[in-house]
XYZ file of C-alpha atoms in Angstrom:
560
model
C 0.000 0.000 0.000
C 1.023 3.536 -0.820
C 0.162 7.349 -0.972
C 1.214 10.062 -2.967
C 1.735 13.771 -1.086
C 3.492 16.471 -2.568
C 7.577 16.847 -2.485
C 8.621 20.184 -3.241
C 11.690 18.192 -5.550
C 11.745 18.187 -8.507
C 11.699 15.177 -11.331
C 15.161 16.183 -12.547
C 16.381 16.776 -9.004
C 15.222 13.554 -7.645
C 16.805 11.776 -9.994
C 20.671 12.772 -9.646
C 19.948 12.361 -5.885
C 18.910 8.886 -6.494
C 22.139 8.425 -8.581
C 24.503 10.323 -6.814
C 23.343 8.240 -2.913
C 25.070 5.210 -5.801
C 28.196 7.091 -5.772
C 28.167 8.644 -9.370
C 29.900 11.693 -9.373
C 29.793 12.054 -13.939
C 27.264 11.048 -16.175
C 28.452 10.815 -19.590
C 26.419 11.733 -22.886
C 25.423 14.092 -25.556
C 23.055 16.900 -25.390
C 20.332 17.115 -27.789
C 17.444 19.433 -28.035
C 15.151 16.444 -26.066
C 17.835 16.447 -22.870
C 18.019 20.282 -22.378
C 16.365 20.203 -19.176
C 17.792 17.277 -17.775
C 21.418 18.879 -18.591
C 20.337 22.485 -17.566
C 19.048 20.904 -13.809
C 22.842 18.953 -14.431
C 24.591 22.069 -14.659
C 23.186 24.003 -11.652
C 22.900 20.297 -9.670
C 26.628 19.927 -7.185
C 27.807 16.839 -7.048
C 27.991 15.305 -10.614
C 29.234 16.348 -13.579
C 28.582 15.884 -16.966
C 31.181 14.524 -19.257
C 30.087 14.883 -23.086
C 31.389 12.209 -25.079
C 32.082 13.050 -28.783
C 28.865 10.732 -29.787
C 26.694 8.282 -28.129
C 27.936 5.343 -28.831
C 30.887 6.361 -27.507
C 29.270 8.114 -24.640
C 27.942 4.446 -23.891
C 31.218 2.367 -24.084
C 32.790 5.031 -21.869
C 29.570 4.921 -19.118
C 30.727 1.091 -19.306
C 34.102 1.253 -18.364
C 33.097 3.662 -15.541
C 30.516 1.241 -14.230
C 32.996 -1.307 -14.197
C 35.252 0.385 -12.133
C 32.823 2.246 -9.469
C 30.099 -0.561 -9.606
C 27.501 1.667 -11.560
C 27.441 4.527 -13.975
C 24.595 6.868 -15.712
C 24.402 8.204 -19.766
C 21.779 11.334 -20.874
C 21.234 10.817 -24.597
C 18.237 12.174 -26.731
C 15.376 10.611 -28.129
C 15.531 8.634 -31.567
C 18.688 9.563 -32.807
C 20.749 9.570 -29.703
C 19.302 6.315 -28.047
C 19.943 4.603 -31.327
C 23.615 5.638 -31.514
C 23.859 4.058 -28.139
C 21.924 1.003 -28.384
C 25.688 -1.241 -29.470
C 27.092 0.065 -25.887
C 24.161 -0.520 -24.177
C 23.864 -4.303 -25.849
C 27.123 -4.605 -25.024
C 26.855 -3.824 -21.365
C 23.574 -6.168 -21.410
C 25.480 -9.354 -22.544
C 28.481 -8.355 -20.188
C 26.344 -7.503 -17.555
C 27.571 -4.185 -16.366
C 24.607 -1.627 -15.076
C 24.152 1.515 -16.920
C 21.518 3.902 -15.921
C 20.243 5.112 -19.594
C 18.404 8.464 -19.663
C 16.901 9.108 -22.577
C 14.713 12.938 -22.933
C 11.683 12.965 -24.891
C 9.684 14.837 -26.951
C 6.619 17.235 -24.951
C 4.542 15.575 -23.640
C 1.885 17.185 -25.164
C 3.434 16.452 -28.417
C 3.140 12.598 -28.065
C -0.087 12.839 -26.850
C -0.724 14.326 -30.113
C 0.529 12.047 -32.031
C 2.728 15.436 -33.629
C 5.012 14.660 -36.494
C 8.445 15.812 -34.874
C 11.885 15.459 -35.978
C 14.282 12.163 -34.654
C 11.052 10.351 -34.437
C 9.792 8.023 -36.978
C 7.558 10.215 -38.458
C 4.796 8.055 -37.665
C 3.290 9.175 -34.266
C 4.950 6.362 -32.684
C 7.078 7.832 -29.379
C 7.453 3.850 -27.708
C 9.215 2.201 -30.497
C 12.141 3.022 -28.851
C 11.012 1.876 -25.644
C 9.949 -1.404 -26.906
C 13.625 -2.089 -29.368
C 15.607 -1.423 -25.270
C 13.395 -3.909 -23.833
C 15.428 -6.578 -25.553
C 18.749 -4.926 -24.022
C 18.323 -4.094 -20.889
C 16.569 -5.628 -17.703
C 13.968 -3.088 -17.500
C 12.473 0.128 -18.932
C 10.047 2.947 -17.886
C 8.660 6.408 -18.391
C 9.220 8.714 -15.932
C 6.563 11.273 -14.698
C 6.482 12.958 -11.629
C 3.549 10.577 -10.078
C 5.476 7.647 -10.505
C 9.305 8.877 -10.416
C 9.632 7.973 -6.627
C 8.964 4.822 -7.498
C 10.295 3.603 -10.978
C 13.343 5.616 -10.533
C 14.466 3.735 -7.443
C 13.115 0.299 -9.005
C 15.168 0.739 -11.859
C 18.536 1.387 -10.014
C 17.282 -1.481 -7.455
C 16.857 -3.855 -10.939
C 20.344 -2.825 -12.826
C 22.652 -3.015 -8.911
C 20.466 -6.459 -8.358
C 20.706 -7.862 -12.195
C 23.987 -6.301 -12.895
C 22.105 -5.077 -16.399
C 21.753 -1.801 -18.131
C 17.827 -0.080 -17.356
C 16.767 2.148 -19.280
C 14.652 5.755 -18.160
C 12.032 7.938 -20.581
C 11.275 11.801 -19.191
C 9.784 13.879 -21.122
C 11.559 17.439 -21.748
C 8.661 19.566 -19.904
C 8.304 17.095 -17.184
C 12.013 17.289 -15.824
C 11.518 20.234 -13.808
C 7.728 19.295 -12.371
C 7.182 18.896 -8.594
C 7.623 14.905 -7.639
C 4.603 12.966 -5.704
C 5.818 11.370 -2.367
C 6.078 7.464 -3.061
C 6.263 5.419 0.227
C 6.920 1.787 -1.364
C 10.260 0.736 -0.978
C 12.656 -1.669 -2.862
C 13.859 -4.752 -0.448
C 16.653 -6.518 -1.288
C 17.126 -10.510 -2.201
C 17.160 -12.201 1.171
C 18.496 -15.554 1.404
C 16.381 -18.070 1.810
C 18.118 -20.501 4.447
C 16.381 -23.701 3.977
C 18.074 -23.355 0.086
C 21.278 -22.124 1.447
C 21.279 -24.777 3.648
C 20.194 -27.140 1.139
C 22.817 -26.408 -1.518
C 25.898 -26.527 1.703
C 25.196 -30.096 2.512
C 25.109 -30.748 -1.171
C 28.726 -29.048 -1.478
C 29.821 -30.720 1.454
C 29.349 -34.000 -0.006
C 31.343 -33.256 -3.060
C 33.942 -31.854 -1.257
C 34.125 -34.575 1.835
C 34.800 -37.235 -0.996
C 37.157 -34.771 -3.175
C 41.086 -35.575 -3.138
C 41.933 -32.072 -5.085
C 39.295 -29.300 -5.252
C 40.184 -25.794 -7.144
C 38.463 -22.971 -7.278
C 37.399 -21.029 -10.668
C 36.480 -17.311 -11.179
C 34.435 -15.496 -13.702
C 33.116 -12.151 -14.551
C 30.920 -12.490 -11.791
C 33.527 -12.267 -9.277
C 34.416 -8.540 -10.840
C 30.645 -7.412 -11.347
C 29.579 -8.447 -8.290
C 32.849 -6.962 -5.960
C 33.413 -10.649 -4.982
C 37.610 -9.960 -5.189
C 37.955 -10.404 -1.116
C 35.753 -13.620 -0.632
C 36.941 -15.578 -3.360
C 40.584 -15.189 -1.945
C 39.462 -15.856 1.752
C 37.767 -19.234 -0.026
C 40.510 -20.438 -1.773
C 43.142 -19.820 1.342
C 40.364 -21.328 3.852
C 39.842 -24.861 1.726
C 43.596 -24.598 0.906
C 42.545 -25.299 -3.354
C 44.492 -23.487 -6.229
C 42.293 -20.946 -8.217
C 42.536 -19.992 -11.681
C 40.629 -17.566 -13.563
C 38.489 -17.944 -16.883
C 39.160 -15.305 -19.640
C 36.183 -13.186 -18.608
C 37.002 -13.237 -15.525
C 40.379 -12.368 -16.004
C 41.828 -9.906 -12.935
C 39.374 -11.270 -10.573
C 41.197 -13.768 -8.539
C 44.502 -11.658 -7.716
C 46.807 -13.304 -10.060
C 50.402 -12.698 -7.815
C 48.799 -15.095 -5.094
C 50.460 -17.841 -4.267
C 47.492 -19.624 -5.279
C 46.541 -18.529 -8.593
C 47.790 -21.206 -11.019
C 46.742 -18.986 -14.224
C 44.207 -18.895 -17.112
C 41.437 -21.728 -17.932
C 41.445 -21.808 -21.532
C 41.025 -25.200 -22.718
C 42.524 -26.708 -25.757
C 44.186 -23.019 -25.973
C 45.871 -22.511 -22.877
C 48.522 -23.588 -20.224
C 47.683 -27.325 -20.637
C 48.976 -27.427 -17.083
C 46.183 -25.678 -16.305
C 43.580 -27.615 -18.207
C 44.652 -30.827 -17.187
C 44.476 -29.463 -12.957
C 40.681 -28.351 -13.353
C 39.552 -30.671 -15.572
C 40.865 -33.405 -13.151
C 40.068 -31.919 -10.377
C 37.676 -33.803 -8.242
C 35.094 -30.695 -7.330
C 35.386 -27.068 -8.999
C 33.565 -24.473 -7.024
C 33.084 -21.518 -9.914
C 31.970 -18.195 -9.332
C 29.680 -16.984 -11.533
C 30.279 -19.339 -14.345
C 29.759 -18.502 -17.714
C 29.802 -21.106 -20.638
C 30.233 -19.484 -23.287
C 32.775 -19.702 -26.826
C 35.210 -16.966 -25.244
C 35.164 -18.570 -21.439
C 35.489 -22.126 -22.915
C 38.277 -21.535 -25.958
C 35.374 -22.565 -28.718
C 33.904 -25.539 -26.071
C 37.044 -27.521 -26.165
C 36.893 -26.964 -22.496
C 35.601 -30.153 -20.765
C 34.016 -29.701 -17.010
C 31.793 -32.798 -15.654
C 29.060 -30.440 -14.190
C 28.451 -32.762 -11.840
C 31.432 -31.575 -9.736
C 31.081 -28.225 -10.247
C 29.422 -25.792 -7.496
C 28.623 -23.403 -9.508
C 27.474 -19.873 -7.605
C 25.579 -17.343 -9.000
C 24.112 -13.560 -7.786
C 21.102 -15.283 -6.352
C 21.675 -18.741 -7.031
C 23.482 -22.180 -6.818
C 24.061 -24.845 -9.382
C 25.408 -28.245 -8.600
C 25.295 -30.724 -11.017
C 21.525 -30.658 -12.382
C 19.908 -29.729 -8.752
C 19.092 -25.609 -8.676
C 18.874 -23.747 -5.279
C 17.270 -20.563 -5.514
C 17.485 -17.529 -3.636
C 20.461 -17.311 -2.571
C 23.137 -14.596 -2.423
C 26.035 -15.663 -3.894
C 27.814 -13.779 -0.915
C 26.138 -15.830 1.749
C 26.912 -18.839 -0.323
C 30.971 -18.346 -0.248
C 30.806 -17.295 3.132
C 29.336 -20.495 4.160
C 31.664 -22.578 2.217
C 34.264 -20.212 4.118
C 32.845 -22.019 7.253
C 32.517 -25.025 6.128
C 35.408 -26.183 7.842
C 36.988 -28.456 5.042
C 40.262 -28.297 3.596
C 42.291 -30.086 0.749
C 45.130 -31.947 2.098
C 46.779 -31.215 -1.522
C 49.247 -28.983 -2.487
C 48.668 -26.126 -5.121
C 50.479 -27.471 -8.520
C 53.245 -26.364 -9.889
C 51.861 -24.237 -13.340
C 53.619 -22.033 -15.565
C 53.439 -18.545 -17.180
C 54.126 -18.178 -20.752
C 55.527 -14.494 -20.472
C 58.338 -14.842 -17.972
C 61.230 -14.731 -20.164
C 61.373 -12.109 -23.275
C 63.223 -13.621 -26.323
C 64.583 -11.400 -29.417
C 67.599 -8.834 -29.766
C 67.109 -5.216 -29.255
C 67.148 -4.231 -32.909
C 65.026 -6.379 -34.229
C 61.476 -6.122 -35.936
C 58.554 -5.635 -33.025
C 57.548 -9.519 -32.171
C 54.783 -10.736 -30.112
C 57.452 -13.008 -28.093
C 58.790 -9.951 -27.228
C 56.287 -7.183 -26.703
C 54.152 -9.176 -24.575
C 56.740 -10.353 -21.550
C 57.893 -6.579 -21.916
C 54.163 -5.398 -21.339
C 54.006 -7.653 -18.427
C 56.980 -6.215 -17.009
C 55.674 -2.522 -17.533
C 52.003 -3.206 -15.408
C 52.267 -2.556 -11.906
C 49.850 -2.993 -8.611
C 46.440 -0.883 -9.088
C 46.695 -0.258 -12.612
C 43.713 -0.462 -14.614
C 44.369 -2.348 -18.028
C 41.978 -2.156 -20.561
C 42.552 -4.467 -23.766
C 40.596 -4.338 -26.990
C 38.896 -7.085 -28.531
C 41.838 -8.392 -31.090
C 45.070 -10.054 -31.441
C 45.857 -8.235 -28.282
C 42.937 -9.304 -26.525
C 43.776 -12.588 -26.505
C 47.560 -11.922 -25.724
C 47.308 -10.343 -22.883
C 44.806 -12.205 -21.616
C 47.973 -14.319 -20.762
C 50.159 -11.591 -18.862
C 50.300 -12.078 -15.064
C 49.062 -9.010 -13.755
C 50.291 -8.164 -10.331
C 48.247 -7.392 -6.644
C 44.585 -5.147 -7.327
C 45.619 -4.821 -11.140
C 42.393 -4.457 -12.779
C 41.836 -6.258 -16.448
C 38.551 -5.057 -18.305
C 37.644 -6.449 -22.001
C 34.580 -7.213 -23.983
C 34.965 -11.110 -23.668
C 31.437 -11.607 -24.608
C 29.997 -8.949 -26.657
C 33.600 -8.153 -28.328
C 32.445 -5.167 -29.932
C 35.612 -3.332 -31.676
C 36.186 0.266 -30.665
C 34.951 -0.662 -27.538
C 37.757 -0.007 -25.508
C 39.349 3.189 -26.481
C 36.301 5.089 -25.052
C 36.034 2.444 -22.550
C 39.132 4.205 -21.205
C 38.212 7.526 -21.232
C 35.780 6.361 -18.654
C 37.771 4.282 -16.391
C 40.364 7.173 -16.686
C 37.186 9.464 -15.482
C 36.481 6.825 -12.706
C 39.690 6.650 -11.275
C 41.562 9.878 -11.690
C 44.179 8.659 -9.314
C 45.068 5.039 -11.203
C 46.986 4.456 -14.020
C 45.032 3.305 -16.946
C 46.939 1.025 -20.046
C 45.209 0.843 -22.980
C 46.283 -1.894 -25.352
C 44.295 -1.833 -28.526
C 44.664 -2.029 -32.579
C 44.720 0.133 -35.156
C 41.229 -1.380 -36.774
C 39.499 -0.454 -34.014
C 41.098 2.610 -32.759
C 39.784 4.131 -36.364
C 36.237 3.334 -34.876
C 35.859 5.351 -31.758
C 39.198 7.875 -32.036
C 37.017 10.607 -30.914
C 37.617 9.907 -27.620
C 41.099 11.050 -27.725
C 40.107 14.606 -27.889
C 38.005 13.917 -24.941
C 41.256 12.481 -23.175
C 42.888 15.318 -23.769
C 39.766 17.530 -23.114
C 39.493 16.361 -19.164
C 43.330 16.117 -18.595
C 43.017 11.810 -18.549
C 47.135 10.348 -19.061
C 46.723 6.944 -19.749
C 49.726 5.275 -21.750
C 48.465 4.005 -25.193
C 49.339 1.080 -26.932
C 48.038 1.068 -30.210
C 49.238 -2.315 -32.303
C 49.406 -1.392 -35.950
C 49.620 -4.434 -37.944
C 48.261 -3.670 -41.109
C 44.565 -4.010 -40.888
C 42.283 -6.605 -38.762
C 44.753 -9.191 -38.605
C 42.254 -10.967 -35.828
C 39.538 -11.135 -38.678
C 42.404 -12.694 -41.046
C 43.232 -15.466 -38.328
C 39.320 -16.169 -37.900
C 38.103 -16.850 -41.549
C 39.970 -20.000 -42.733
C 38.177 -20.576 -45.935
C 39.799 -17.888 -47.740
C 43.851 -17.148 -48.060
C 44.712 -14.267 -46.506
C 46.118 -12.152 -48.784
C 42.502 -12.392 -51.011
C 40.559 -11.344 -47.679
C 41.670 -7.405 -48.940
C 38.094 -6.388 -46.932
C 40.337 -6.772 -43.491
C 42.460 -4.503 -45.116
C 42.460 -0.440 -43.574
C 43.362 3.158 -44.561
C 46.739 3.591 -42.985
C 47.032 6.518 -40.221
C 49.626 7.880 -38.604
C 48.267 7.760 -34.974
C 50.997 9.298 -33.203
C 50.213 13.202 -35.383
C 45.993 12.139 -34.430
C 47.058 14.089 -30.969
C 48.223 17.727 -32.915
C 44.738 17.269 -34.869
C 42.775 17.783 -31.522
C 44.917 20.690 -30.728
C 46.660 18.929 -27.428
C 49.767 18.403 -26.485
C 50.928 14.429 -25.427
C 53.770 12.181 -25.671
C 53.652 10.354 -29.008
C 56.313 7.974 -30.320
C 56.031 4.968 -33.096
C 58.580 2.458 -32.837
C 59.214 -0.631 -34.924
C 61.856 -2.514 -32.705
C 62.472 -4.033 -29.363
C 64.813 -1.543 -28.328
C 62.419 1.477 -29.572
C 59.663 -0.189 -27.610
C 62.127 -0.601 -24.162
C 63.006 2.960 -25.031
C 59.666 4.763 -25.444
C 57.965 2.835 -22.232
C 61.009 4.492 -20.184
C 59.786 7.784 -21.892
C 56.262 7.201 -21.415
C 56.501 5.958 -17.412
C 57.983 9.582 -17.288
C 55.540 11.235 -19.062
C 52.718 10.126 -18.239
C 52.794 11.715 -14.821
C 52.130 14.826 -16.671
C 50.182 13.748 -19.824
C 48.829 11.628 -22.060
C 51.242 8.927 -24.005
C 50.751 7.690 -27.292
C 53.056 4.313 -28.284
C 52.111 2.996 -32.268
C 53.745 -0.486 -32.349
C 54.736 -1.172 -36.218
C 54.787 -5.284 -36.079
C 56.977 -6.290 -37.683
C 55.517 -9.564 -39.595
C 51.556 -8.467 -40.115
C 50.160 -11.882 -39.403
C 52.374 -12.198 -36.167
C 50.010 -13.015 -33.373
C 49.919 -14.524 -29.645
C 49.892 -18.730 -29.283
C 46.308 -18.378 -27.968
C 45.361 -17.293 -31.487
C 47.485 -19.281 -33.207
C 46.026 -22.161 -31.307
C 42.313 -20.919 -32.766
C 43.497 -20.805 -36.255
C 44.642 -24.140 -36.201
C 41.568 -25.818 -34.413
C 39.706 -23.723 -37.202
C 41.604 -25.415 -40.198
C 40.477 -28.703 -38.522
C 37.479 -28.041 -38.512
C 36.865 -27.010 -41.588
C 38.546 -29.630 -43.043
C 36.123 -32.192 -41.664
C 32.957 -30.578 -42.757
């Protein structure tokens, strides 16, 4: 039961207090004649900012790399044009499951009502289309007016912090700055339920009372849901090596003693493979079976020894136990009072040792140990999807380095503006961007807005003559006819003069020139922005991970 009484807030007003009580401080976008209100209540509103992105889409994939870094994050677009433009990022942070508070301001009301022709509509009277193509992408929509803001606004954020999924908010343009109605419901959170929790314990317990060597595996989950701290207090209470899937990369801290490296099937350490895949019990956090996660499903897990724990649920084997918090469920295994008698295996990393001489052409044996060398505790690395995605997916990153990539979505350009918002997130981190030339060309934009907002992340952009990852992927055509995957060639380190900024730029084609302008750069960047184009030296020169694809491609092509 509820009542409505009047405020004395308004719409616009009660909604940046709703997002800044979840610790957003920017909310990125474009303005548009729809928005005007909503950024005009922004302007004159202390406590967040807003941070205009060169275009939406970009706007979007930089709201995502904020989120992933402070938990949350909010966008302002316009309607029709500017929702549309941001409906990839928004996808993107859907299938990735990252929550984005999407704002989108509307036509007058009395407009829509009316059924009025207007411009960035259809032209067909129709003002929920939009609506109705984000119900598909996010985990809920609404339209905002000031009898039911109170409500829907703190539903939404209650849906996208509970689902970890974008949600998606209407307002019209004249309704922004209208008095709110007092809404008394409240959102409760997920509480456990203990006859399930209890349930899915004595289930675990039996796996693990008959298990010789247990190990613990961590997914995306573990970073969404801020799960860092419990699953290291799981693994050192049950005494079981953890390893990471390629998702989930960065959220198992990878310079424990315990952390025996990447699960990556037929692709990876085989050393690896061949200790969870034997392994008589696999507790996995947030498990997620997909292509990327599983190296193309060469992986092989008997589900029936995996615990698998969810947000608000447990797998094990086929049996489901709902309604629980994943939280409570690691802290009772905490509890449990088990412990493997085995010791952690031996494992290796395939980056330890660089090999090549100083003067020789950039090669990926080389780069990639000297990239590991360069990251450092509380950096924020952010990798585009690519040859270098799957690279350094394989660097050991040291204590509270943070790893963020589009393992599932994979959308290219992603990450450039990605960083922009991390960089916005986290003004006092270093943030590493590793990405190609390919898809640098997509979202380069958000350089300027580096430069704009004073961000100094070091750049790494790999330029290898076009999308060499596309080239490794199709196997029914020889490369050199696949001239689509060919690219306009740039010179990326003058990009930084055309946005009238000043940054350190260098473009290097051997080892030593790569040694030589990270020195440079670890200098620089203290001050300002750094800009490294790698020239590789052979264009089809790629990581073993990929290599490893190719080749289990070309098999299976030949048997169809």
């Amino acid at each position: 039961m509820s009542t409505l009484t009047q405020t004395g807030t308004t719409l616009g007003n009660y909604l940046l207090d709703s997002l800044q009580q979840e610790g957003i401080t920017e909310i990125f976008g474009v303005p548009g004649d729809y928005n005007f209100t909503l950024l005009d209540t922004l302007e004159k509103y202390e406590g967040i900012g807003f941070v205009p992105a060169r275009n939406e889409l970009n706007a979007g994939y930089a709201a995502d790399g904020y989120a992933r870094i402070k938990g949350i994050s909010a966008m302002i677009t316009t309607f029709g044009v500017g929702e549309m433009s941001a409906c990839n990022a928004i996808a993107g942070a859907y299938s990735e499951n990252v929550p984005i508070i999407h704002i989108v301001g509307t036509p007058k009301t009395q407009a829509q009502q009316g059924k009025k022709l207007m411009h960035h509509t259809l032209l067909d009277g129709d003002y929920d289309v939009f609506r109705r193509v984000y119900e598909s992408i996010t985990a809920y929509t609404t339209v905002l007016t000031p009898e039911n803001a109170m409500f829907e606004i703190p539903q939404a954020i209650h849906i996208a912090k509970t689902t970890g999924k974008p949600v998606y908010l209407m307002v019209a343009i004249d309704l922004v700055t209208q008095q709110v109605l007092q809404h008394t419901a409240e959102q409760q959170p997920l509480q456990t339920s203990e006859s399930s929790l209890q349930a899915a314990i004595n289930h675990a317990r039996q796996l693990l009372e008959a298990s010789e060597n247990a190990v613990l595996l961590s997914d995306s989950t573990v970073l969404r849901q801020r799960w860092q701290e419990p699953a290291r207090k799981l693994a050192e209470a049950l005494n079981i090596p953890a390893a990471s899937t390629m998702m989930g990369k960065s959220g198992f801290d990878e310079s424990h003693a315990r952390y025996i490296g990447m699960y990556s099937g037929a692709f990876g350490n085989q050393e690896v493979t061949e200790t969870i895949e034997n392994a008589d019990t696999v507790i996995a956090l947030g498990l997620i079976w997909s292509d990327t996660n599983t190296a193309n499903f060469t992986a092989q897990l008997d589900m029936n020894k995996v615990i698998n724990i969810q947000p608000q649920s447990v797998m094990i084997g086929e049996a489901a136990y709902q309604n629980i918090r994943g939280e409570d469920m690691i802290s009772a295994l905490i509890e449990l009072g088990w412990m493997s008698m085995s010791a952690v295996p031996e494992t290796s990393f395939p980056y330890t040792e660089q090999q090549g001489q100083l003067e020789e052409p950039l090669n990926t044996s080389y780069y990639y140990p000297r990239f590991q060398q360069l990251i450092q505790e509380d950096d924020i690395v952010i990798t585009e999807t690519g040859t270098l995605f799957y690279g350094m997916s394989q660097v050991r990153l040291p204590h509270n380095a943070m790893y963020i990539g589009q393992g599932g979505w994979q959308s290219i350009g992603y990450a450039t503006p990605s960083t922009f918002g991390a960089s916005i997130a986290a003004p006092n981190r270093r943030v590493l961007l590793f990405t190609g030339e390919g898809s640098m060309q997509l979202t380069v934009q958000e350089l300027s807005s580096m430069l704009e907002y004073g961000c100094k992340p070091i750049i790494f952009v790999l330029n290898n003559g076009g999308y060499t990852i596309e080239k490794y992927l199709n196997v029914k055509e020889e490369v050199a006819k696949q001239t689509y995957n060919e690219i306009p060639g740039w010179n990326y380190t003058q990009l930084i003069s055309t946005f009238g900024r000043d940054a350190y730029t260098a473009r290097v084609t051997t080892n030593g020139e790569l040694d030589e302008a990270i020195r440079q750069a670890e200098q620089e960047q203290q001050h300002r922005l750094c800009l490294i184009e790698l020239i590789a030296g052979d264009p089809m020169d790629a990581p073993d991970y990929m290599k490893k694809i190719r080749e289990f491609m070309q098999e299976q092509e030949k048997q169809q």
